[in-house]
Short mmCIF file of C-alpha atoms in Angstrom, two decimals:
data_model
loop_
_atom_site.label_atom_id
_atom_site.label_comp_id
_atom_site.label_asym_id
_atom_site.label_seq_id
_atom_site.Cartn_x
_atom_site.Cartn_y
_atom_site.Cartn_z
CA MET A 1148 -62.77 -130.93 129.65
CA ARG A 1149 -64.16 -127.70 128.34
CA LYS A 1150 -66.74 -127.88 125.61
CA LYS A 1151 -65.80 -126.28 122.36
CA HIS A 1152 -67.97 -123.33 121.47
CA HIS A 1153 -68.67 -122.85 117.79
CA HIS A 1154 -69.04 -119.15 117.22
CA LYS A 1155 -70.94 -117.93 114.19
CA LYS A 1156 -68.89 -115.97 111.71
CA LYS A 1157 -69.36 -112.28 112.20
CA ILE A 1158 -71.30 -110.60 109.41
CA SER A 1159 -69.79 -107.35 108.20
CA LEU A 1160 -71.73 -104.17 108.84
CA THR A 1161 -72.04 -103.58 105.08
CA LYS A 1162 -73.66 -106.97 104.49
CA LYS A 1163 -75.85 -106.62 107.57
CA TRP A 1164 -77.36 -103.32 106.42
CA SER A 1165 -77.48 -104.50 102.81
CA ALA A 1166 -79.58 -107.49 103.94
CA LYS A 1167 -81.99 -105.25 105.86
CA LEU A 1168 -82.31 -102.75 103.02
CA HIS A 1169 -82.75 -105.55 100.48
CA LEU A 1170 -85.54 -107.10 102.57
CA TRP A 1171 -87.40 -103.89 103.41
CA LEU A 1172 -87.35 -102.61 99.83
CA GLY A 1173 -88.34 -106.02 98.47
CA LEU A 1174 -91.36 -106.30 100.75
CA SER A 1175 -92.46 -102.72 100.04
CA VAL A 1176 -92.25 -102.62 96.22
CA GLY A 1177 -91.99 -106.31 95.24
CA ILE A 1178 -95.47 -106.49 93.73
CA ILE A 1179 -94.86 -103.43 91.51
CA ILE A 1180 -91.47 -104.79 90.39
CA PHE A 1181 -93.21 -108.07 89.51
CA ILE A 1182 -95.83 -106.26 87.35
CA VAL A 1183 -93.32 -103.93 85.67
CA SER A 1184 -90.88 -106.77 84.93
CA LEU A 1185 -93.60 -109.05 83.54
CA THR A 1186 -95.09 -106.37 81.25
CA GLY A 1187 -91.63 -105.33 80.07
CA THR A 1188 -90.81 -108.95 79.23
CA LEU A 1189 -94.04 -109.36 77.26
CA TYR A 1190 -93.31 -106.16 75.31
CA VAL A 1191 -89.81 -107.15 74.10
CA PHE A 1192 -90.97 -109.02 70.96
CA LYS A 1193 -93.87 -106.68 70.24
CA ASP A 1194 -92.69 -105.78 66.70
CA GLU A 1195 -92.08 -109.37 65.63
CA ILE A 1196 -95.46 -110.61 66.92
CA GLN A 1197 -97.46 -107.64 65.65
CA ASN A 1198 -95.86 -107.70 62.20
CA SER A 1199 -96.70 -111.41 61.94
CA ILE A 1200 -100.35 -110.75 62.85
CA ARG A 1201 -100.63 -107.83 60.42
CA LYS A 1202 -98.55 -109.27 57.57
CA GLU A 1203 -101.48 -109.34 55.10
CA ALA A 1204 -101.80 -105.55 55.30
CA MET A 1205 -98.07 -104.81 55.35
CA TYR A 1206 -97.20 -105.62 51.76
CA LEU A 1207 -98.65 -104.68 48.39
CA GLN A 1208 -98.91 -107.38 45.74
CA LYS A 1209 -98.14 -105.07 42.85
CA SER A 1210 -97.12 -101.44 42.74
CA ALA A 1211 -98.01 -98.91 40.07
CA ALA A 1212 -95.61 -96.27 38.77
CA THR A 1213 -96.75 -93.20 40.70
CA PRO A 1214 -98.44 -92.94 44.12
CA ILE A 1215 -101.59 -90.87 44.58
CA PRO A 1216 -100.81 -87.45 46.20
CA ILE A 1217 -100.68 -87.54 50.01
CA SER A 1218 -103.30 -84.76 50.33
CA VAL A 1219 -105.74 -86.82 48.23
CA LEU A 1220 -105.12 -89.99 50.28
CA LYS A 1221 -105.50 -88.00 53.49
CA GLU A 1222 -108.87 -86.65 52.35
CA LYS A 1223 -110.02 -90.12 51.30
CA VAL A 1224 -109.11 -91.65 54.69
CA SER A 1225 -110.83 -88.77 56.54
CA LEU A 1226 -114.05 -89.22 54.56
CA GLU A 1227 -114.17 -93.01 54.90
CA LEU A 1228 -113.40 -93.15 58.62
CA ASN A 1229 -115.37 -89.98 59.47
CA GLU A 1230 -113.50 -89.38 62.75
CA LYS A 1231 -114.01 -86.17 64.71
CA TYR A 1232 -110.23 -85.78 65.12
CA PRO A 1233 -107.84 -84.84 62.29
CA ILE A 1234 -105.29 -87.30 60.88
CA THR A 1235 -102.09 -86.90 62.87
CA ALA A 1236 -99.35 -88.16 60.56
CA VAL A 1237 -98.35 -90.47 57.74
CA GLU A 1238 -95.41 -92.87 57.78
CA ILE A 1239 -93.97 -93.77 54.40
CA SER A 1240 -91.65 -96.68 53.76
CA LEU A 1241 -88.77 -96.37 51.28
CA ASN A 1242 -89.84 -99.81 50.07
CA PRO A 1243 -92.36 -99.09 47.26
CA ASN A 1244 -94.15 -102.39 47.97
CA LYS A 1245 -95.13 -101.31 51.48
CA PRO A 1246 -98.32 -99.28 52.03
CA TYR A 1247 -98.58 -95.81 53.57
CA ARG A 1248 -99.58 -95.78 57.26
CA PHE A 1249 -101.86 -92.95 58.33
CA SER A 1250 -102.39 -92.44 62.06
CA TYR A 1251 -104.86 -90.76 64.38
CA TYR A 1252 -103.59 -89.89 67.86
CA GLU A 1253 -105.19 -87.50 70.33
CA LYS A 1254 -104.70 -87.18 74.09
CA ASN A 1255 -106.75 -85.80 76.96
CA LYS A 1256 -104.20 -84.56 79.51
CA LYS A 1257 -106.83 -84.46 82.26
CA GLY A 1258 -107.76 -88.15 81.94
CA TRP A 1259 -106.68 -89.96 85.11
CA ASN A 1260 -106.18 -93.35 83.46
CA TYR A 1261 -104.95 -94.70 80.13
CA PHE A 1262 -108.42 -95.22 78.63
CA GLU A 1263 -109.54 -91.67 79.47
CA GLU A 1264 -106.22 -90.10 78.54
CA VAL A 1265 -106.01 -91.61 75.03
CA LYS A 1266 -108.95 -90.22 73.07
CA ILE A 1267 -108.03 -91.99 69.85
CA ASN A 1268 -105.15 -94.10 68.57
CA LYS A 1269 -105.78 -95.64 65.17
CA LEU A 1270 -103.46 -96.91 62.45
CA ILE A 1271 -104.66 -97.14 58.84
CA TYR A 1272 -102.81 -99.04 56.10
CA VAL A 1273 -103.50 -97.52 52.67
CA ASP A 1274 -102.50 -98.66 49.19
CA GLN A 1275 -100.90 -95.46 47.89
CA TYR A 1276 -101.38 -96.51 44.23
CA THR A 1277 -105.12 -97.23 44.34
CA GLY A 1278 -106.25 -95.37 47.48
CA LYS A 1279 -107.75 -98.56 48.90
CA ILE A 1280 -107.80 -98.84 52.70
CA LEU A 1281 -106.19 -102.20 53.46
CA ALA A 1282 -106.72 -102.32 57.22
CA VAL A 1283 -107.78 -100.19 60.18
CA TYR A 1284 -106.35 -101.01 63.63
CA ASN A 1285 -107.75 -99.48 66.81
CA ASP A 1286 -104.45 -99.34 68.69
CA LYS A 1287 -106.02 -97.77 71.77
CA TYR A 1288 -107.13 -101.29 72.72
CA ASN A 1289 -104.08 -103.01 71.27
CA PHE A 1290 -102.66 -105.61 73.69
CA PHE A 1291 -99.11 -104.27 73.49
CA ASN A 1292 -100.14 -100.63 73.99
CA ILE A 1293 -102.07 -101.58 77.12
CA ILE A 1294 -99.07 -103.64 78.31
CA LYS A 1295 -96.84 -100.62 77.63
CA SER A 1296 -99.13 -98.35 79.66
CA ILE A 1297 -99.10 -100.80 82.59
CA HIS A 1298 -95.30 -100.96 82.35
CA TRP A 1299 -94.98 -97.17 82.15
CA SER A 1300 -97.60 -95.98 84.63
CA LEU A 1301 -99.79 -98.90 85.85
CA LEU A 1302 -102.52 -97.64 83.46
CA LEU A 1303 -102.58 -94.26 85.23
CA ASN A 1304 -102.16 -90.86 83.56
CA SER A 1305 -98.75 -90.96 81.84
CA ASP A 1306 -97.64 -87.56 83.19
CA TRP A 1307 -97.84 -88.45 86.88
CA GLY A 1308 -98.35 -92.22 86.73
CA LYS A 1309 -94.71 -92.58 85.62
CA TYR A 1310 -93.65 -91.72 89.19
CA VAL A 1311 -95.78 -94.57 90.58
CA VAL A 1312 -93.50 -96.88 88.57
CA GLY A 1313 -90.39 -94.66 88.64
CA ILE A 1314 -89.98 -94.59 92.43
CA PRO A 1315 -90.13 -98.42 92.81
CA THR A 1316 -87.68 -98.68 89.89
CA VAL A 1317 -85.19 -96.46 91.71
CA LEU A 1318 -85.63 -98.64 94.81
CA PHE A 1319 -85.15 -101.73 92.63
CA ILE A 1320 -81.76 -100.34 91.57
CA PHE A 1321 -80.78 -100.22 95.27
CA MET A 1322 -82.08 -103.78 95.66
CA LEU A 1323 -79.90 -104.95 92.77
CA ILE A 1324 -76.82 -103.28 94.28
CA THR A 1325 -77.47 -104.70 97.77
CA GLY A 1326 -78.17 -108.08 96.16
CA ILE A 1327 -74.71 -108.07 94.56
CA VAL A 1328 -73.17 -107.10 97.94
CA LEU A 1329 -74.98 -110.01 99.65
CA TRP A 1330 -73.99 -112.45 96.91
CA TRP A 1331 -70.31 -111.49 96.92
CA PRO A 1332 -68.33 -114.29 98.63
CA LYS A 1333 -65.62 -113.74 101.23
CA ASN A 1334 -63.12 -116.18 99.74
CA LYS A 1335 -62.44 -118.46 96.74
CA LYS A 1336 -63.84 -121.53 98.49
CA ALA A 1337 -67.22 -119.88 99.05
CA ARG A 1338 -67.22 -118.53 95.50
CA LYS A 1339 -67.60 -121.96 93.87
CA GLY A 1340 -71.15 -122.48 95.07
CA ARG A 1341 -72.27 -119.01 94.06
CA PHE A 1342 -71.93 -119.29 90.29
CA TRP A 1343 -74.06 -122.36 89.55
CA PHE A 1344 -76.51 -124.83 91.08
CA SER A 1345 -75.34 -127.91 93.03
CA TRP A 1346 -78.57 -129.89 93.38
CA GLU A 1347 -77.32 -133.47 92.94
CA ASN A 1348 -78.13 -134.58 96.50
CA LEU A 1349 -80.44 -131.75 97.40
CA LYS A 1350 -84.15 -132.37 98.05
CA ASN A 1351 -84.99 -129.31 100.13
CA TRP A 1352 -87.13 -126.95 98.01
CA LYS A 1353 -86.24 -124.01 100.24
CA ARG A 1354 -82.58 -124.36 99.38
CA LYS A 1355 -83.40 -124.68 95.67
CA ASN A 1356 -85.57 -121.57 95.86
CA TYR A 1357 -82.76 -119.70 97.64
CA ASP A 1358 -80.30 -120.70 94.90
CA LEU A 1359 -82.72 -119.59 92.19
CA HIS A 1360 -83.05 -116.17 93.83
CA ASN A 1361 -79.35 -115.88 94.61
CA ILE A 1362 -77.64 -117.21 91.47
CA LEU A 1363 -80.14 -116.10 88.79
CA GLY A 1364 -80.40 -112.71 90.51
CA PHE A 1365 -76.64 -112.25 90.30
CA TYR A 1366 -76.44 -113.04 86.58
CA ALA A 1367 -79.42 -110.86 85.72
CA SER A 1368 -78.49 -107.93 87.98
CA PHE A 1369 -75.97 -106.30 85.63
CA PHE A 1370 -78.37 -106.25 82.66
CA ALA A 1371 -81.26 -105.33 84.97
CA LEU A 1372 -79.30 -102.29 86.18
CA LEU A 1373 -78.91 -101.08 82.58
CA ILE A 1374 -82.62 -101.67 81.85
CA SER A 1375 -83.66 -99.88 85.07
CA VAL A 1376 -81.44 -96.83 84.50
CA THR A 1377 -82.66 -96.46 80.89
CA GLY A 1378 -86.21 -96.77 82.26
CA ILE A 1379 -85.91 -93.93 84.80
CA TYR A 1380 -84.24 -91.84 82.06
CA PHE A 1381 -87.77 -91.41 80.63
CA ALA A 1382 -89.32 -90.48 83.97
CA TYR A 1383 -86.88 -88.10 85.67
CA PRO A 1384 -85.38 -84.97 84.05
CA TYR A 1385 -82.41 -85.00 86.44
CA VAL A 1386 -81.39 -88.45 85.13
CA LYS A 1387 -81.40 -87.02 81.59
CA ASN A 1388 -79.36 -84.06 82.84
CA VAL A 1389 -76.69 -86.41 84.24
CA PHE A 1390 -76.45 -88.18 80.88
CA ASN A 1391 -76.38 -84.85 79.00
CA VAL A 1392 -73.56 -83.41 81.15
CA THR A 1393 -71.57 -86.65 80.97
CA LEU A 1394 -71.91 -87.04 77.21
CA SER A 1395 -71.91 -83.43 75.96
CA GLY A 1396 -71.06 -81.17 78.92
CA SER A 1397 -74.44 -79.42 78.93
CA LEU A 1398 -77.45 -79.92 81.21
CA GLU A 1399 -80.04 -79.75 78.44
CA LEU A 1400 -80.23 -80.92 74.86
CA PRO A 1401 -79.94 -78.10 72.31
CA LYS A 1402 -83.36 -76.61 71.63
CA GLU A 1403 -84.65 -76.40 68.10
CA LYS A 1404 -84.85 -72.80 66.90
CA GLU A 1405 -88.28 -71.77 65.70
CA MET A 1406 -87.78 -70.67 62.12
CA LYS A 1407 -90.27 -68.23 60.72
CA SER A 1408 -91.44 -69.46 57.36
CA PRO A 1409 -89.88 -67.27 54.61
CA ASP A 1410 -92.83 -68.02 52.33
CA SER A 1411 -95.58 -67.33 54.89
CA LEU A 1412 -97.22 -64.65 52.72
CA MET A 1413 -97.66 -66.92 49.74
CA ALA A 1414 -100.58 -69.30 49.17
CA LYS A 1415 -99.99 -72.80 50.49
CA ASN A 1416 -98.89 -75.27 47.82
CA THR A 1417 -101.45 -78.10 47.71
CA SER A 1418 -98.72 -80.62 46.97
CA VAL A 1419 -96.45 -79.49 49.84
CA TYR A 1420 -96.45 -82.94 51.47
CA ASP A 1421 -95.51 -84.66 48.22
CA LEU A 1422 -92.64 -82.21 47.74
CA THR A 1423 -91.33 -83.02 51.24
CA ALA A 1424 -91.67 -86.77 50.55
CA GLN A 1425 -89.88 -86.45 47.21
CA GLU A 1426 -86.97 -84.50 48.74
CA THR A 1427 -86.72 -86.92 51.69
CA ARG A 1428 -86.44 -89.91 49.35
CA LYS A 1429 -83.76 -88.07 47.39
CA LEU A 1430 -81.64 -87.14 50.43
CA TYR A 1431 -82.03 -90.39 52.42
CA PRO A 1432 -82.63 -93.16 49.84
CA SER A 1433 -81.18 -95.95 52.01
CA SER A 1434 -83.35 -95.26 55.08
CA TYR A 1435 -86.23 -97.46 56.18
CA SER A 1436 -89.10 -94.98 56.50
CA PHE A 1437 -90.01 -91.37 57.31
CA ARG A 1438 -92.84 -89.67 59.19
CA ILE A 1439 -94.64 -86.48 58.13
CA PRO A 1440 -97.00 -84.69 60.57
CA LEU A 1441 -100.28 -83.77 58.89
CA ASN A 1442 -102.23 -81.98 61.63
CA GLY A 1443 -99.80 -79.07 62.06
CA LYS A 1444 -98.98 -80.02 65.68
CA ASN A 1445 -96.10 -81.67 67.49
CA LYS A 1446 -96.42 -84.54 69.99
CA LYS A 1447 -97.12 -82.08 72.83
CA GLY A 1448 -100.00 -80.53 70.90
CA LYS A 1449 -98.22 -77.24 70.07
CA GLU A 1450 -98.60 -75.65 66.65
CA LEU A 1451 -95.72 -76.35 64.25
CA LYS A 1452 -94.18 -73.38 62.46
CA ASN A 1453 -92.91 -75.65 59.69
CA ILE A 1454 -92.99 -79.33 58.63
CA PRO A 1455 -90.44 -81.49 60.50
CA VAL A 1456 -89.86 -84.88 58.85
CA THR A 1457 -88.34 -87.67 60.94
CA ILE A 1458 -86.37 -90.30 59.01
CA TYR A 1459 -85.75 -93.74 60.55
CA GLY A 1460 -82.65 -95.68 59.52
CA ALA A 1461 -83.90 -99.19 60.28
CA GLU A 1462 -87.16 -101.03 60.97
CA GLY A 1463 -88.13 -101.07 64.65
CA ARG A 1464 -85.20 -98.82 65.57
CA PHE A 1465 -85.30 -95.20 66.76
CA SER A 1466 -81.60 -94.70 67.49
CA GLU A 1467 -80.52 -93.66 63.98
CA ARG A 1468 -82.78 -90.72 63.32
CA ASN A 1469 -82.36 -87.93 60.78
CA THR A 1470 -84.46 -84.78 60.63
CA LEU A 1471 -85.47 -82.52 57.77
CA VAL A 1472 -87.47 -79.31 58.17
CA PHE A 1473 -89.53 -77.91 55.29
CA ASP A 1474 -91.40 -74.67 54.80
CA LYS A 1475 -95.08 -75.46 55.41
CA TYR A 1476 -96.27 -73.18 52.61
CA SER A 1477 -93.86 -73.84 49.74
CA GLY A 1478 -92.25 -77.14 50.76
CA LYS A 1479 -88.77 -75.59 50.50
CA LEU A 1480 -86.04 -77.37 52.50
CA LEU A 1481 -84.96 -75.26 55.50
CA VAL A 1482 -82.90 -77.62 57.69
CA ASP A 1483 -81.07 -80.92 57.15
CA LYS A 1484 -79.95 -82.47 60.45
CA PRO A 1485 -78.43 -85.91 59.88
CA HIS A 1486 -77.75 -88.39 62.68
CA GLN A 1487 -73.97 -87.98 62.25
CA LYS A 1488 -74.09 -84.27 63.13
CA LEU A 1489 -75.96 -84.75 66.43
CA SER A 1490 -74.17 -84.30 69.75
CA ASN A 1491 -73.42 -87.41 71.83
CA ALA A 1492 -76.23 -86.50 74.23
CA GLU A 1493 -78.71 -86.16 71.34
CA LYS A 1494 -77.60 -89.49 69.88
CA TYR A 1495 -78.08 -91.16 73.26
CA ALA A 1496 -81.53 -89.54 73.70
CA ASN A 1497 -82.59 -91.13 70.39
CA ALA A 1498 -81.05 -94.49 71.35
CA ASN A 1499 -82.36 -94.78 74.92
CA TYR A 1500 -85.65 -96.46 73.92
CA ASP A 1501 -83.81 -99.04 71.79
CA ILE A 1502 -81.39 -99.79 74.63
CA HIS A 1503 -84.26 -100.10 77.12
CA THR A 1504 -86.10 -102.62 74.93
CA GLY A 1505 -82.98 -104.48 73.77
CA SER A 1506 -83.55 -103.75 70.06
CA TYR A 1507 -80.37 -101.64 69.97
CA PHE A 1508 -78.39 -104.89 70.16
CA GLY A 1509 -80.43 -106.71 67.52
CA LEU A 1510 -82.18 -110.06 67.94
CA PHE A 1511 -79.50 -111.26 70.38
CA GLY A 1512 -80.19 -108.23 72.58
CA LYS A 1513 -83.93 -108.88 72.55
CA ILE A 1514 -83.45 -112.53 73.58
CA LEU A 1515 -81.06 -111.49 76.36
CA TRP A 1516 -83.47 -108.77 77.57
CA PHE A 1517 -86.36 -111.27 77.48
CA ILE A 1518 -84.44 -113.76 79.68
CA THR A 1519 -83.40 -110.94 82.03
CA GLY A 1520 -87.03 -109.83 82.25
CA LEU A 1521 -88.19 -113.35 83.15
CA ILE A 1522 -85.58 -113.56 85.92
CA CYS A 1523 -86.53 -110.09 87.24
CA THR A 1524 -90.19 -111.21 87.26
CA SER A 1525 -89.23 -114.26 89.35
CA LEU A 1526 -87.07 -112.38 91.88
CA PRO A 1527 -89.95 -110.87 93.94
CA VAL A 1528 -91.57 -114.34 94.09
CA THR A 1529 -88.44 -116.32 95.08
CA GLY A 1530 -87.38 -113.51 97.44
CA PHE A 1531 -90.75 -113.54 99.20
CA LEU A 1532 -90.57 -117.34 99.56
CA VAL A 1533 -87.09 -117.05 101.13
CA TRP A 1534 -88.45 -114.53 103.66
CA TRP A 1535 -91.62 -116.58 104.28
CA GLY A 1536 -89.58 -119.73 104.90
CA LYS A 1537 -87.49 -117.93 107.51
CA GLN A 1538 -90.61 -116.56 109.20
CA LYS A 1539 -92.12 -120.05 109.48
CA LYS A 1540 -88.84 -121.44 110.85
CA GLN A 1541 -88.67 -118.73 113.51
CA GLY A 1542 -92.34 -119.34 114.37
CA LYS A 1543 -91.68 -123.03 115.04
CA LYS A 1544 -88.73 -122.16 117.30
#
């Protein structure tokens, strides 16, 4: 009698190359994916934790009728802190029982790492009714800001360090896609064991580890793809261009026109900042807070022709943003650009950060993003153990 030969099922070419690509990419960038996923997971509940730690400085016990002028408060903070850099901005809450928040932020573009690049990053809580400084936080050494820098650029200069993280993130996207291809079962019978764990009579840790990598990876992959794409949106202009063309039919977001101040020949009104604050409260009374730049520069360090005020619709959210522009000499309103009038591409540009961190979807989104982050952190570890187990098995043979 002839012996029956049990032939192994042929693996499709797509799965074969997906397996190789998945392995090679995993071994090459696994450690960076582990670090980026872990820091991103730790950052998700940053606002909740930080607000709890700083709650004593975040609320005023009793508010007077009229706040002290912003220019006076600015001068008081400058004298008391005696910093060599000017105050950057003030953020004012629409809640009268919340203090003003003055900030110092200065960058050194030539610094090769986070600590050399950030010259100063301080946040000062001030009682706007008495002028008392409630708290001073040196956010340069804040745990979450350091975590954010590791997540963004591995503590390297933010301009070029983003590519050190960005390239592995792009490769991680390919790993997620090849992972889904490898997970996908051939038939209904094979599908049953792919959706959940069957460990009743299983004692082999290697098999359990494989299931953890395989099943958890599948469930997390769809959310991880969204998180990864919104992450590289920050790093690569061409990714932004794709979003811009898709959403609004144009490669670039509309550029703000530089308006020459009509009152540039007149003497600067000393209460110009208070006039802008008063008008902002009047136009957007239901917003959460607004930010006024005080050093005459934008985030890139270029001189501002006027005073742009950014209004935030909700706490911890950047997606619903309105903009007002005031004359920097007279405080006259020049531009009112509400969120509703923005193009789809502009709305998405404002919302990308919230989507990336999960806050766009509220508390539920943050919890879901946190769980996804934990799974993504585990994938390089469980994946390496799967590969290591196979190497040991082949070595014994």
